[in-house]
Amino acid sequence: VQLQASGGGSVQAGGSMRLSCAASGRSLRGYAVAWFRLAPGKEREFVAAMSRTGNGEFYGDSVKGRFTISRDNAKNTVYLQMNSLKPEDTAVYTCAADSTIIQSSLRRSTSYDYWGQGTQVTVSS
């Protein structure tokens, strides 16, 4: 599976942005998908994930209530809708996927085999 993330850019605090992660090479049906982010000087942080069956969504504490992960199987694409953005959301966002991951491991970056390149999100105050 090849993943291509897009949709990053610059926005003012309080604004919204939607990231996309388009998959090719194989359908994402049956894959767990996730978003992680990496800010300068910080460790990679779990943002959001959707289980392999698509009926479970999980969020990092810092984005819960503001971000929403979704998937469009017809387009083979995963989305991250980000609302009420804050300057501390500034980071490089990366999507990931895996077909064998179990639910208890969704928040661990090491559980994912497939990764897209990052897309920069910058939130100004």
Tab-separated table of C-alpha atoms in Angstrom:
chain	number	residue	atom	x	y	z
A	1	VAL	CA	0.000	0.000	0.000
A	2	GLN	CA	1.289	3.442	-0.932
A	3	LEU	CA	-0.056	6.397	1.022
A	4	GLN	CA	-0.026	10.030	-0.115
A	5	ALA	CA	-0.917	12.711	2.408
A	6	SER	CA	-2.023	16.167	1.334
A	7	GLY	CA	-3.999	19.178	2.457
A	8	GLY	CA	-1.571	20.834	4.826
A	9	GLY	CA	-0.846	24.528	4.873
A	10	SER	CA	-1.111	27.584	7.067
A	11	VAL	CA	-4.165	28.713	9.000
A	12	GLN	CA	-4.935	31.076	11.834
A	13	ALA	CA	-5.872	29.828	15.257
A	14	GLY	CA	-9.522	28.869	15.429
A	15	GLY	CA	-9.603	27.877	11.795
A	16	SER	CA	-10.178	24.528	10.145
A	17	MET	CA	-8.300	22.301	7.751
A	18	ARG	CA	-8.865	18.891	6.210
A	19	LEU	CA	-6.046	16.507	5.492
A	20	SER	CA	-6.350	13.677	2.998
A	21	CYS	CA	-4.473	10.415	2.753
A	22	ALA	CA	-4.962	8.706	-0.590
A	23	ALA	CA	-4.021	5.061	-0.883
A	24	SER	CA	-2.910	3.212	-3.984
A	25	GLY	CA	-1.791	-0.284	-4.759
A	26	ARG	CA	-4.388	-1.926	-2.580
A	27	SER	CA	-7.776	-1.178	-1.095
A	28	LEU	CA	-7.804	0.130	2.453
A	29	ARG	CA	-10.778	-2.085	3.310
A	30	GLY	CA	-9.783	-4.148	6.292
A	31	TYR	CA	-6.922	-1.824	7.186
A	32	ALA	CA	-6.672	0.215	10.326
A	33	VAL	CA	-5.716	3.791	9.487
A	34	ALA	CA	-4.250	6.505	11.629
A	35	TRP	CA	-2.750	9.959	11.756
A	36	PHE	CA	0.324	10.891	13.740
A	37	ARG	CA	2.120	14.203	14.043
A	38	LEU	CA	5.627	15.357	14.765
A	39	ALA	CA	6.459	18.810	16.037
A	40	PRO	CA	9.990	20.203	16.373
A	41	GLY	CA	11.640	19.071	19.559
A	42	LYS	CA	8.836	16.676	20.436
A	43	GLU	CA	8.186	12.977	20.060
A	44	ARG	CA	5.787	11.604	17.491
A	45	GLU	CA	2.269	11.955	18.818
A	46	PHE	CA	-0.795	9.851	18.127
A	47	VAL	CA	-3.609	11.963	16.698
A	48	ALA	CA	-6.422	9.690	15.550
A	49	ALA	CA	-7.123	6.182	14.324
A	50	MET	CA	-9.923	4.123	12.861
A	51	SER	CA	-10.124	0.396	13.409
A	52	ARG	CA	-9.919	-2.199	10.656
A	53	THR	CA	-13.657	-2.687	10.680
A	54	GLY	CA	-14.251	1.049	10.534
A	55	ASN	CA	-16.589	1.028	13.499
A	56	GLY	CA	-14.154	2.381	16.060
A	57	GLU	CA	-12.570	5.826	16.218
A	58	PHE	CA	-9.844	6.777	18.661
A	59	TYR	CA	-8.318	10.157	19.395
A	60	GLY	CA	-5.410	11.613	21.259
A	61	ASP	CA	-6.400	13.611	24.317
A	62	SER	CA	-5.088	16.858	22.852
A	63	VAL	CA	-7.352	16.689	19.786
A	64	LYS	CA	-10.436	14.958	21.138
A	65	GLY	CA	-13.568	16.921	20.323
A	66	ARG	CA	-11.799	18.996	17.666
A	67	PHE	CA	-10.526	16.487	15.122
A	68	THR	CA	-12.453	13.796	13.243
A	69	ILE	CA	-11.042	10.880	11.290
A	70	SER	CA	-13.063	9.383	8.475
A	71	ARG	CA	-12.603	7.155	5.465
A	72	ASP	CA	-14.155	6.925	2.028
A	73	ASN	CA	-13.681	3.386	0.792
A	74	ALA	CA	-14.912	4.268	-2.695
A	75	LYS	CA	-12.114	6.820	-3.012
A	76	ASN	CA	-9.663	4.725	-1.012
A	77	THR	CA	-8.928	7.809	1.035
A	78	VAL	CA	-8.727	8.668	4.717
A	79	TYR	CA	-9.436	12.156	6.004
A	80	LEU	CA	-8.606	14.147	9.098
A	81	GLN	CA	-10.939	17.076	9.679
A	82	MET	CA	-9.319	19.529	12.048
A	83	ASN	CA	-11.427	22.246	13.671
A	84	SER	CA	-10.675	24.888	16.292
A	85	LEU	CA	-7.007	24.674	15.444
A	86	LYS	CA	-4.473	25.902	17.968
A	87	PRO	CA	-0.832	26.964	17.527
A	88	GLU	CA	0.193	23.825	19.405
A	89	ASP	CA	-1.322	21.769	16.572
A	90	THR	CA	1.531	22.932	14.349
A	91	ALA	CA	3.389	19.836	13.171
A	92	VAL	CA	4.084	17.528	10.275
A	93	TYR	CA	1.120	15.187	9.979
A	94	THR	CA	1.573	11.674	8.598
A	95	CYS	CA	-0.917	8.949	7.804
A	96	ALA	CA	-0.367	5.275	8.439
A	97	ALA	CA	-2.127	1.985	7.755
A	98	ASP	CA	-1.894	-1.639	8.750
A	99	SER	CA	-3.956	-4.743	8.035
A	100	THR	CA	-3.104	-6.833	11.096
A	101	ILE	CA	-3.121	-4.346	13.944
A	102	ILE	CA	-5.300	-5.069	16.941
A	103	GLN	CA	-7.413	-2.435	18.607
A	104	SER	CA	-5.234	-2.148	21.695
A	105	SER	CA	-2.261	-1.191	19.514
A	106	LEU	CA	-3.901	1.493	17.400
A	107	ARG	CA	-2.184	4.323	19.278
A	108	ARG	CA	1.324	2.954	18.786
A	109	SER	CA	3.228	4.190	15.761
A	110	THR	CA	5.371	1.054	15.757
A	111	SER	CA	2.252	-1.032	15.030
A	112	TYR	CA	1.862	0.352	11.513
A	113	ASP	CA	3.665	-1.037	8.477
A	114	TYR	CA	2.648	1.518	5.865
A	115	TRP	CA	3.343	5.226	6.049
A	116	GLY	CA	2.743	8.224	3.853
A	117	GLN	CA	5.004	11.227	3.612
A	118	GLY	CA	4.226	14.087	5.945
A	119	THR	CA	2.269	17.225	5.277
A	120	GLN	CA	3.040	20.392	7.188
A	121	VAL	CA	0.314	22.114	9.184
A	122	THR	CA	1.115	25.533	10.607
A	123	VAL	CA	-1.295	27.326	12.930
A	124	SER	CA	-0.548	30.949	13.703
A	125	SER	CA	-1.839	32.849	16.708
